[in-house]
Short mmCIF file of N, CA and C in Angstrom, two decimals:
data_model
loop_
_atom_site.label_atom_id
_atom_site.label_comp_id
_atom_site.label_asym_id
_atom_site.label_seq_id
_atom_site.Cartn_x
_atom_site.Cartn_y
_atom_site.Cartn_z
N MET A 222 84.70 94.58 114.62
CA MET A 222 85.62 95.49 113.70
C MET A 222 86.54 96.08 114.61
N PHE A 223 86.46 97.61 114.58
CA PHE A 223 87.71 98.03 115.64
C PHE A 223 87.07 98.22 116.98
N LYS A 224 87.59 98.28 117.90
CA LYS A 224 87.18 98.34 119.44
C LYS A 224 87.66 99.62 120.20
N HIS A 225 88.91 99.86 119.67
CA HIS A 225 89.72 101.03 120.50
C HIS A 225 90.42 101.80 119.47
N ILE A 226 90.22 103.17 119.41
CA ILE A 226 90.72 104.01 118.47
C ILE A 226 91.43 105.10 119.05
N LEU A 227 92.99 105.41 118.51
CA LEU A 227 93.42 106.45 119.13
C LEU A 227 93.23 107.54 117.93
N VAL A 228 92.94 108.81 118.71
CA VAL A 228 92.69 109.93 117.61
C VAL A 228 94.01 111.02 118.15
N PRO A 229 94.69 111.23 117.59
CA PRO A 229 95.71 112.21 117.89
C PRO A 229 94.97 113.52 117.16
N THR A 230 95.27 114.63 118.03
CA THR A 230 94.89 115.92 117.65
C THR A 230 95.89 116.98 118.29
N ASP A 231 95.73 118.09 117.56
CA ASP A 231 96.63 119.13 117.77
C ASP A 231 95.72 120.39 118.04
N GLY A 232 94.44 120.58 117.98
CA GLY A 232 93.52 121.48 118.45
C GLY A 232 93.45 122.43 117.04
N SER A 233 93.72 122.16 115.95
CA SER A 233 93.61 123.06 114.86
C SER A 233 92.10 122.70 114.28
N ALA A 234 91.94 123.50 113.42
CA ALA A 234 90.53 123.50 112.62
C ALA A 234 90.39 121.98 112.01
N LEU A 235 91.40 121.67 111.66
CA LEU A 235 91.52 120.21 111.07
C LEU A 235 91.18 118.89 111.73
N SER A 236 92.07 119.24 113.01
CA SER A 236 91.89 118.22 114.04
C SER A 236 90.52 118.25 114.76
N ASP A 237 90.00 119.38 114.91
CA ASP A 237 88.79 119.41 115.16
C ASP A 237 87.47 118.67 114.30
N SER A 238 87.73 118.90 113.06
CA SER A 238 86.86 118.07 112.16
C SER A 238 87.14 116.65 112.35
N THR A 239 88.35 116.35 112.34
CA THR A 239 88.81 114.79 112.54
C THR A 239 88.26 114.26 113.92
N VAL A 240 88.34 115.08 114.88
CA VAL A 240 87.53 114.48 116.38
C VAL A 240 86.04 114.07 115.78
N ALA A 241 85.42 115.26 115.59
CA ALA A 241 84.14 114.95 115.24
C ALA A 241 83.57 113.78 114.19
N ARG A 242 84.59 113.45 113.14
CA ARG A 242 84.11 112.56 112.36
C ARG A 242 84.69 111.21 112.91
N ALA A 243 85.78 111.22 113.73
CA ALA A 243 86.10 109.90 114.35
C ALA A 243 85.11 109.46 115.61
N VAL A 244 84.56 110.73 116.20
CA VAL A 244 83.52 110.31 117.23
C VAL A 244 82.24 109.52 116.46
N SER A 245 82.00 110.08 115.43
CA SER A 245 80.58 109.46 114.46
C SER A 245 81.34 107.92 114.27
N PHE A 246 82.40 107.86 113.73
CA PHE A 246 82.91 106.58 113.40
C PHE A 246 82.94 105.48 114.47
N ALA A 247 83.43 106.22 115.73
CA ALA A 247 83.22 105.34 116.82
C ALA A 247 81.83 104.92 117.31
N LYS A 248 81.07 105.87 117.12
CA LYS A 248 79.45 105.40 117.56
C LYS A 248 79.13 104.54 116.61
N GLU A 249 79.29 104.50 115.37
CA GLU A 249 78.93 103.50 114.47
C GLU A 249 79.20 102.31 114.59
N THR A 250 80.59 102.13 114.98
CA THR A 250 81.22 100.82 115.15
C THR A 250 81.09 100.22 116.78
N GLY A 251 80.92 101.14 117.35
CA GLY A 251 80.85 100.66 118.90
C GLY A 251 81.94 100.59 119.52
N ALA A 252 83.03 101.39 119.14
CA ALA A 252 84.49 101.60 119.53
C ALA A 252 84.48 102.95 120.79
N ARG A 253 85.40 102.55 121.55
CA ARG A 253 85.79 103.41 122.43
C ARG A 253 87.06 104.35 121.92
N ILE A 254 87.16 105.60 122.42
CA ILE A 254 88.41 106.55 121.70
C ILE A 254 89.34 106.98 122.76
N THR A 255 90.59 107.03 122.42
CA THR A 255 91.29 107.64 123.36
C THR A 255 92.05 108.77 122.45
N PHE A 256 91.88 109.95 122.86
CA PHE A 256 92.48 111.14 122.13
C PHE A 256 93.99 111.58 122.77
N PHE A 257 94.71 111.75 122.00
CA PHE A 257 96.02 111.96 122.15
C PHE A 257 96.53 113.27 121.74
N TYR A 258 97.55 113.79 122.46
CA TYR A 258 98.06 115.39 122.21
C TYR A 258 99.59 115.27 122.56
N SER A 259 100.51 115.36 121.59
CA SER A 259 101.90 115.11 121.78
C SER A 259 102.44 116.61 122.20
N GLN A 260 102.88 116.65 123.31
CA GLN A 260 103.42 117.86 123.57
C GLN A 260 104.84 118.28 123.27
N PRO A 261 105.03 119.31 122.97
CA PRO A 261 106.41 119.67 122.48
C PRO A 261 107.36 120.07 123.82
N ASP A 262 108.64 119.57 123.45
CA ASP A 262 109.42 119.42 124.53
C ASP A 262 110.20 121.22 124.63
N PHE A 263 110.83 121.40 125.81
CA PHE A 263 111.25 122.74 125.82
C PHE A 263 112.61 123.13 124.73
N PRO A 264 112.32 124.11 124.03
CA PRO A 264 113.42 123.92 122.96
C PRO A 264 114.69 124.59 123.55
N MET A 265 115.77 123.93 123.02
CA MET A 265 116.93 124.50 123.53
C MET A 265 117.58 125.66 122.95
N PRO A 266 117.85 126.64 123.93
CA PRO A 266 118.20 127.87 123.47
C PRO A 266 119.54 128.18 122.67
N ILE A 267 119.55 128.79 121.60
CA ILE A 267 120.78 129.01 120.92
C ILE A 267 121.12 130.36 121.17
N TYR A 268 122.45 130.60 121.67
CA TYR A 268 122.99 131.94 121.91
C TYR A 268 124.15 132.38 121.02
N GLY A 269 124.02 133.63 120.45
CA GLY A 269 124.93 134.07 119.70
C GLY A 269 124.69 135.21 119.18
N GLU A 270 125.54 135.83 118.26
CA GLU A 270 125.16 137.19 117.72
C GLU A 270 123.90 137.31 117.08
N GLY A 271 123.05 138.19 117.60
CA GLY A 271 121.47 138.13 117.08
C GLY A 271 120.60 137.31 117.63
N ALA A 272 120.90 136.40 118.53
CA ALA A 272 120.07 135.55 119.14
C ALA A 272 119.26 136.48 120.13
N LEU A 273 117.93 135.84 120.27
CA LEU A 273 116.97 136.48 121.05
C LEU A 273 116.90 135.61 122.24
N ILE A 274 116.87 136.35 123.37
CA ILE A 274 116.79 135.42 124.70
C ILE A 274 115.32 135.37 125.29
N ASP A 275 114.78 134.06 125.27
CA ASP A 275 113.66 133.87 125.73
C ASP A 275 113.57 133.74 127.31
N PRO A 276 112.68 134.60 127.88
CA PRO A 276 112.81 134.54 129.34
C PRO A 276 112.09 133.43 129.91
N THR A 277 111.57 132.62 129.24
CA THR A 277 110.61 131.33 129.61
C THR A 277 111.47 130.36 130.09
N THR A 278 111.24 129.95 131.41
CA THR A 278 111.83 128.62 131.84
C THR A 278 111.48 127.43 131.56
N PRO A 279 112.12 126.35 131.64
CA PRO A 279 111.67 125.08 131.13
C PRO A 279 110.43 124.64 132.13
N GLU A 280 110.39 125.19 133.43
CA GLU A 280 109.27 124.93 134.07
C GLU A 280 107.90 125.66 133.59
N GLN A 281 108.30 126.78 133.25
CA GLN A 281 107.01 127.68 132.56
C GLN A 281 106.40 126.99 131.28
N PHE A 282 107.53 126.73 130.59
CA PHE A 282 107.16 126.13 129.26
C PHE A 282 106.31 124.79 129.18
N ALA A 283 106.90 123.85 130.24
CA ALA A 283 105.92 122.76 130.77
C ALA A 283 104.66 122.90 131.08
N LYS A 284 104.54 123.83 131.97
CA LYS A 284 103.21 123.98 132.59
C LYS A 284 102.37 124.61 131.61
N SER A 285 102.52 125.53 130.53
CA SER A 285 101.90 126.09 129.57
C SER A 285 101.58 124.96 128.50
N ALA A 286 102.46 124.12 128.19
CA ALA A 286 102.34 123.08 127.37
C ALA A 286 101.19 121.97 127.78
N ALA A 287 101.46 121.61 129.01
CA ALA A 287 100.40 121.02 129.63
C ALA A 287 99.12 121.50 129.60
N SER A 288 98.87 122.72 129.94
CA SER A 288 97.53 123.64 129.98
C SER A 288 96.91 123.66 128.57
N GLU A 289 97.67 123.62 127.60
CA GLU A 289 97.16 123.63 126.38
C GLU A 289 96.75 122.19 125.93
N ALA A 290 97.65 121.12 126.27
CA ALA A 290 97.19 119.79 126.15
C ALA A 290 96.02 119.58 126.81
N GLU A 291 95.65 120.04 128.16
CA GLU A 291 94.47 119.49 128.77
C GLU A 291 93.19 120.22 127.99
N ALA A 292 93.27 121.55 127.57
CA ALA A 292 92.33 122.36 126.94
C ALA A 292 91.92 121.46 125.67
N ILE A 293 92.71 121.17 125.07
CA ILE A 293 92.60 120.52 123.54
C ILE A 293 92.19 119.42 123.80
N LEU A 294 92.32 118.37 124.86
CA LEU A 294 91.90 116.98 125.23
C LEU A 294 90.33 117.10 125.77
N SER A 295 90.38 118.19 126.52
CA SER A 295 89.26 118.42 127.17
C SER A 295 88.02 118.58 125.92
N LYS A 296 88.16 119.41 125.15
CA LYS A 296 87.35 119.59 124.11
C LYS A 296 86.99 118.39 123.24
N ALA A 297 87.83 117.46 123.01
CA ALA A 297 87.74 116.40 122.19
C ALA A 297 86.84 115.33 123.04
N ARG A 298 87.42 115.48 124.45
CA ARG A 298 86.68 114.27 125.38
C ARG A 298 84.97 114.86 125.29
N GLY A 299 84.99 116.07 125.59
CA GLY A 299 83.32 116.78 125.48
C GLY A 299 82.55 116.48 124.26
N ALA A 300 83.35 116.38 122.95
CA ALA A 300 82.67 115.86 121.61
C ALA A 300 82.13 114.53 121.95
N ALA A 301 83.18 113.77 122.45
CA ALA A 301 82.75 112.25 122.51
C ALA A 301 81.77 112.16 123.36
N GLU A 302 81.79 112.59 124.60
CA GLU A 302 80.85 112.44 125.75
C GLU A 302 79.41 112.94 125.28
N ALA A 303 79.49 114.08 124.69
CA ALA A 303 77.97 114.54 124.11
C ALA A 303 77.43 113.56 123.00
N SER A 304 78.22 112.63 122.61
CA SER A 304 77.65 111.53 121.52
C SER A 304 77.35 110.25 122.11
N GLY A 305 77.60 110.24 123.63
CA GLY A 305 77.79 109.02 124.25
C GLY A 305 78.73 107.93 123.93
N VAL A 306 79.93 108.30 123.44
CA VAL A 306 81.14 107.61 123.01
C VAL A 306 82.08 107.47 124.21
N ALA A 307 82.58 105.96 124.64
CA ALA A 307 83.32 105.99 125.92
C ALA A 307 84.60 106.72 125.32
N CYS A 308 85.29 107.45 126.08
CA CYS A 308 86.55 107.87 125.87
C CYS A 308 87.59 108.19 127.13
N ASP A 309 88.79 108.31 126.52
CA ASP A 309 89.94 108.80 127.59
C ASP A 309 90.69 109.68 126.75
N SER A 310 91.70 110.04 127.65
CA SER A 310 92.88 110.87 126.73
C SER A 310 94.19 110.80 127.49
N ASP A 311 95.18 111.10 126.38
CA ASP A 311 96.48 110.76 127.28
C ASP A 311 97.41 112.14 126.33
N THR A 312 98.44 112.24 126.98
CA THR A 312 99.42 113.26 126.37
C THR A 312 100.66 112.79 126.91
N ALA A 313 101.85 113.19 125.87
CA ALA A 313 103.28 112.88 126.17
C ALA A 313 104.08 114.15 125.54
N VAL A 314 105.40 114.13 126.44
CA VAL A 314 106.08 115.07 125.88
C VAL A 314 107.20 114.25 124.99
N ASN A 315 107.05 114.78 123.64
CA ASN A 315 107.92 114.30 122.59
C ASN A 315 108.22 115.13 121.45
N GLU A 316 109.45 115.53 120.97
CA GLU A 316 109.97 116.23 120.00
C GLU A 316 109.52 115.69 118.60
N VAL A 317 109.30 114.31 118.55
CA VAL A 317 108.91 113.67 117.24
C VAL A 317 107.49 113.25 117.35
N PRO A 318 106.40 113.88 117.00
CA PRO A 318 105.22 113.61 117.29
C PRO A 318 104.64 112.24 116.62
N TYR A 319 105.25 111.74 115.50
CA TYR A 319 104.83 110.33 114.80
C TYR A 319 105.25 109.50 115.82
N GLU A 320 106.42 109.44 116.47
CA GLU A 320 106.73 108.34 117.49
C GLU A 320 105.91 108.55 118.80
N ALA A 321 105.51 109.62 119.20
CA ALA A 321 104.42 109.80 120.25
C ALA A 321 103.25 109.09 119.91
N ILE A 322 102.80 109.24 118.80
CA ILE A 322 101.46 108.78 118.04
C ILE A 322 101.60 107.16 118.30
N ILE A 323 102.61 106.72 117.53
CA ILE A 323 102.62 105.18 117.74
C ILE A 323 102.75 104.47 119.01
N ASP A 324 103.60 105.30 119.85
CA ASP A 324 103.99 104.80 121.17
C ASP A 324 102.56 104.81 122.04
N ALA A 325 101.71 105.72 121.94
CA ALA A 325 100.34 105.88 122.71
C ALA A 325 99.39 104.79 121.89
N ALA A 326 99.52 104.39 120.70
CA ALA A 326 98.65 103.39 120.04
C ALA A 326 99.02 102.17 121.03
N ASP A 327 100.36 101.91 120.84
CA ASP A 327 100.83 100.61 121.48
C ASP A 327 100.42 100.43 122.90
N ARG A 328 100.74 101.72 123.90
CA ARG A 328 100.77 101.63 124.91
C ARG A 328 99.12 101.43 125.69
N HIS A 329 98.17 101.87 124.89
CA HIS A 329 96.83 101.88 125.14
C HIS A 329 96.23 100.65 124.40
N GLY A 330 96.85 99.79 123.73
CA GLY A 330 96.25 98.77 123.00
C GLY A 330 95.28 98.92 121.80
N CYS A 331 95.37 100.25 121.17
CA CYS A 331 94.53 100.76 120.11
C CYS A 331 94.65 99.68 119.02
N ASP A 332 93.44 99.41 118.23
CA ASP A 332 93.67 98.64 117.18
C ASP A 332 93.35 99.44 115.82
N LEU A 333 93.29 100.78 116.05
CA LEU A 333 93.15 101.78 114.94
C LEU A 333 93.60 103.20 115.17
N ILE A 334 94.31 103.65 114.55
CA ILE A 334 94.84 105.19 114.45
C ILE A 334 94.11 105.98 113.49
N PHE A 335 93.15 107.12 114.09
CA PHE A 335 92.37 107.60 113.10
C PHE A 335 92.94 109.20 113.34
N MET A 336 93.18 109.57 111.90
CA MET A 336 94.11 110.84 112.03
C MET A 336 93.94 111.68 110.89
N ALA A 337 94.03 112.80 110.81
CA ALA A 337 93.86 113.84 109.97
C ALA A 337 95.05 113.96 108.78
N SER A 338 94.75 114.45 107.76
CA SER A 338 95.81 114.92 106.81
C SER A 338 95.69 116.17 106.11
N HIS A 339 96.70 116.79 105.99
CA HIS A 339 96.66 118.18 105.64
C HIS A 339 96.43 118.22 104.18
N GLY A 340 97.17 117.04 103.55
CA GLY A 340 96.99 117.03 102.10
C GLY A 340 97.98 117.78 101.37
N ARG A 341 99.40 117.92 102.10
CA ARG A 341 100.52 118.72 101.17
C ARG A 341 100.93 117.74 100.15
N ARG A 342 101.36 118.22 99.08
CA ARG A 342 101.37 117.65 97.91
C ARG A 342 102.83 118.47 97.54
N GLY A 343 103.74 117.45 96.64
CA GLY A 343 104.88 118.07 95.84
C GLY A 343 105.88 118.41 96.84
N ILE A 344 106.35 119.80 96.56
CA ILE A 344 107.61 120.40 97.41
C ILE A 344 107.18 120.52 98.76
N ALA A 345 105.75 121.33 99.04
CA ALA A 345 105.57 121.41 100.18
C ALA A 345 105.49 120.27 101.03
N GLY A 346 104.86 118.94 100.74
CA GLY A 346 104.90 117.87 101.40
C GLY A 346 106.45 117.30 101.57
N LEU A 347 106.84 117.40 100.46
CA LEU A 347 108.67 116.98 100.74
C LEU A 347 109.05 117.65 101.81
N LEU A 348 109.21 119.05 101.74
CA LEU A 348 110.04 119.82 102.77
C LEU A 348 109.25 119.85 104.05
N LEU A 349 108.33 119.87 104.10
CA LEU A 349 107.50 119.87 105.64
C LEU A 349 107.62 118.68 105.98
N GLY A 350 107.18 117.64 105.21
CA GLY A 350 107.04 116.25 105.85
C GLY A 350 105.48 116.23 106.16
N SER A 351 105.39 115.11 106.64
CA SER A 351 103.97 114.76 107.12
C SER A 351 103.89 113.80 108.21
N GLU A 352 103.49 114.32 109.36
CA GLU A 352 103.37 113.44 110.51
C GLU A 352 102.53 111.99 109.96
N THR A 353 101.52 112.45 109.17
CA THR A 353 100.44 111.22 109.16
C THR A 353 101.27 110.20 108.14
N GLN A 354 102.01 110.70 107.20
CA GLN A 354 102.73 109.74 106.35
C GLN A 354 103.81 109.02 107.23
N LYS A 355 104.53 109.73 108.20
CA LYS A 355 105.31 109.00 108.92
C LYS A 355 104.70 107.90 109.87
N VAL A 356 103.56 108.07 110.14
CA VAL A 356 102.68 107.27 111.21
C VAL A 356 102.47 106.06 110.13
N LEU A 357 101.93 106.58 109.06
CA LEU A 357 101.66 105.41 108.11
C LEU A 357 102.81 104.30 107.91
N THR A 358 103.86 105.04 107.67
CA THR A 358 105.22 104.35 107.26
C THR A 358 105.69 103.52 108.55
N HIS A 359 105.68 103.91 109.66
CA HIS A 359 106.21 103.28 110.76
C HIS A 359 105.26 102.43 111.71
N SER A 360 103.87 102.73 111.32
CA SER A 360 103.18 102.08 112.48
C SER A 360 102.60 100.79 112.03
N LYS A 361 102.55 99.77 113.15
CA LYS A 361 102.12 98.32 112.82
C LYS A 361 100.62 98.38 112.81
N THR A 362 100.14 99.48 113.75
CA THR A 362 98.41 99.59 113.81
C THR A 362 98.13 100.04 112.73
N PRO A 363 96.80 99.68 112.02
CA PRO A 363 96.20 100.19 110.87
C PRO A 363 95.95 101.63 111.34
N VAL A 364 95.89 102.35 110.16
CA VAL A 364 95.63 103.96 110.23
C VAL A 364 94.67 104.34 109.32
N LEU A 365 93.82 105.05 109.68
CA LEU A 365 92.86 105.56 108.88
C LEU A 365 92.74 107.07 108.67
N VAL A 366 93.32 107.55 107.51
CA VAL A 366 93.43 108.88 107.14
C VAL A 366 92.23 109.64 106.93
N TYR A 367 91.88 110.65 107.38
CA TYR A 367 90.64 111.32 107.07
C TYR A 367 91.05 112.75 106.59
N ARG A 368 90.38 113.09 105.22
CA ARG A 368 90.70 114.41 104.93
C ARG A 368 89.63 115.17 104.32
#
């Protein structure tokens, strides 16, 4: 069946429950997991009347984002290791998370992407978009959506 699963996570409660379910699924199928976190890039400041000036430098932002990524991925790896599931983790800086997820699956040779869905429908789903929907639409790798 599946041998290598990519599990994108953002550290939210929904992602944490998805990590737990993915670990269980991997254990049942004998697959290994690569956990993935897409880091945001430094936002370009917009100056003008009424604009707020953020004193954060690009270097500080990158360091903070990398630290957050490591904390989130470390927690996910701990869940897998506690269940005896082989795992690894990866992170990349990309403003478009769905592209980063697909690239990570390709780069690691994953044969399944296991990800969460917030279940937004109607106007909220249309306006906010869905990274899961975008991965489903653009990925050549099969996607298992956990709700």
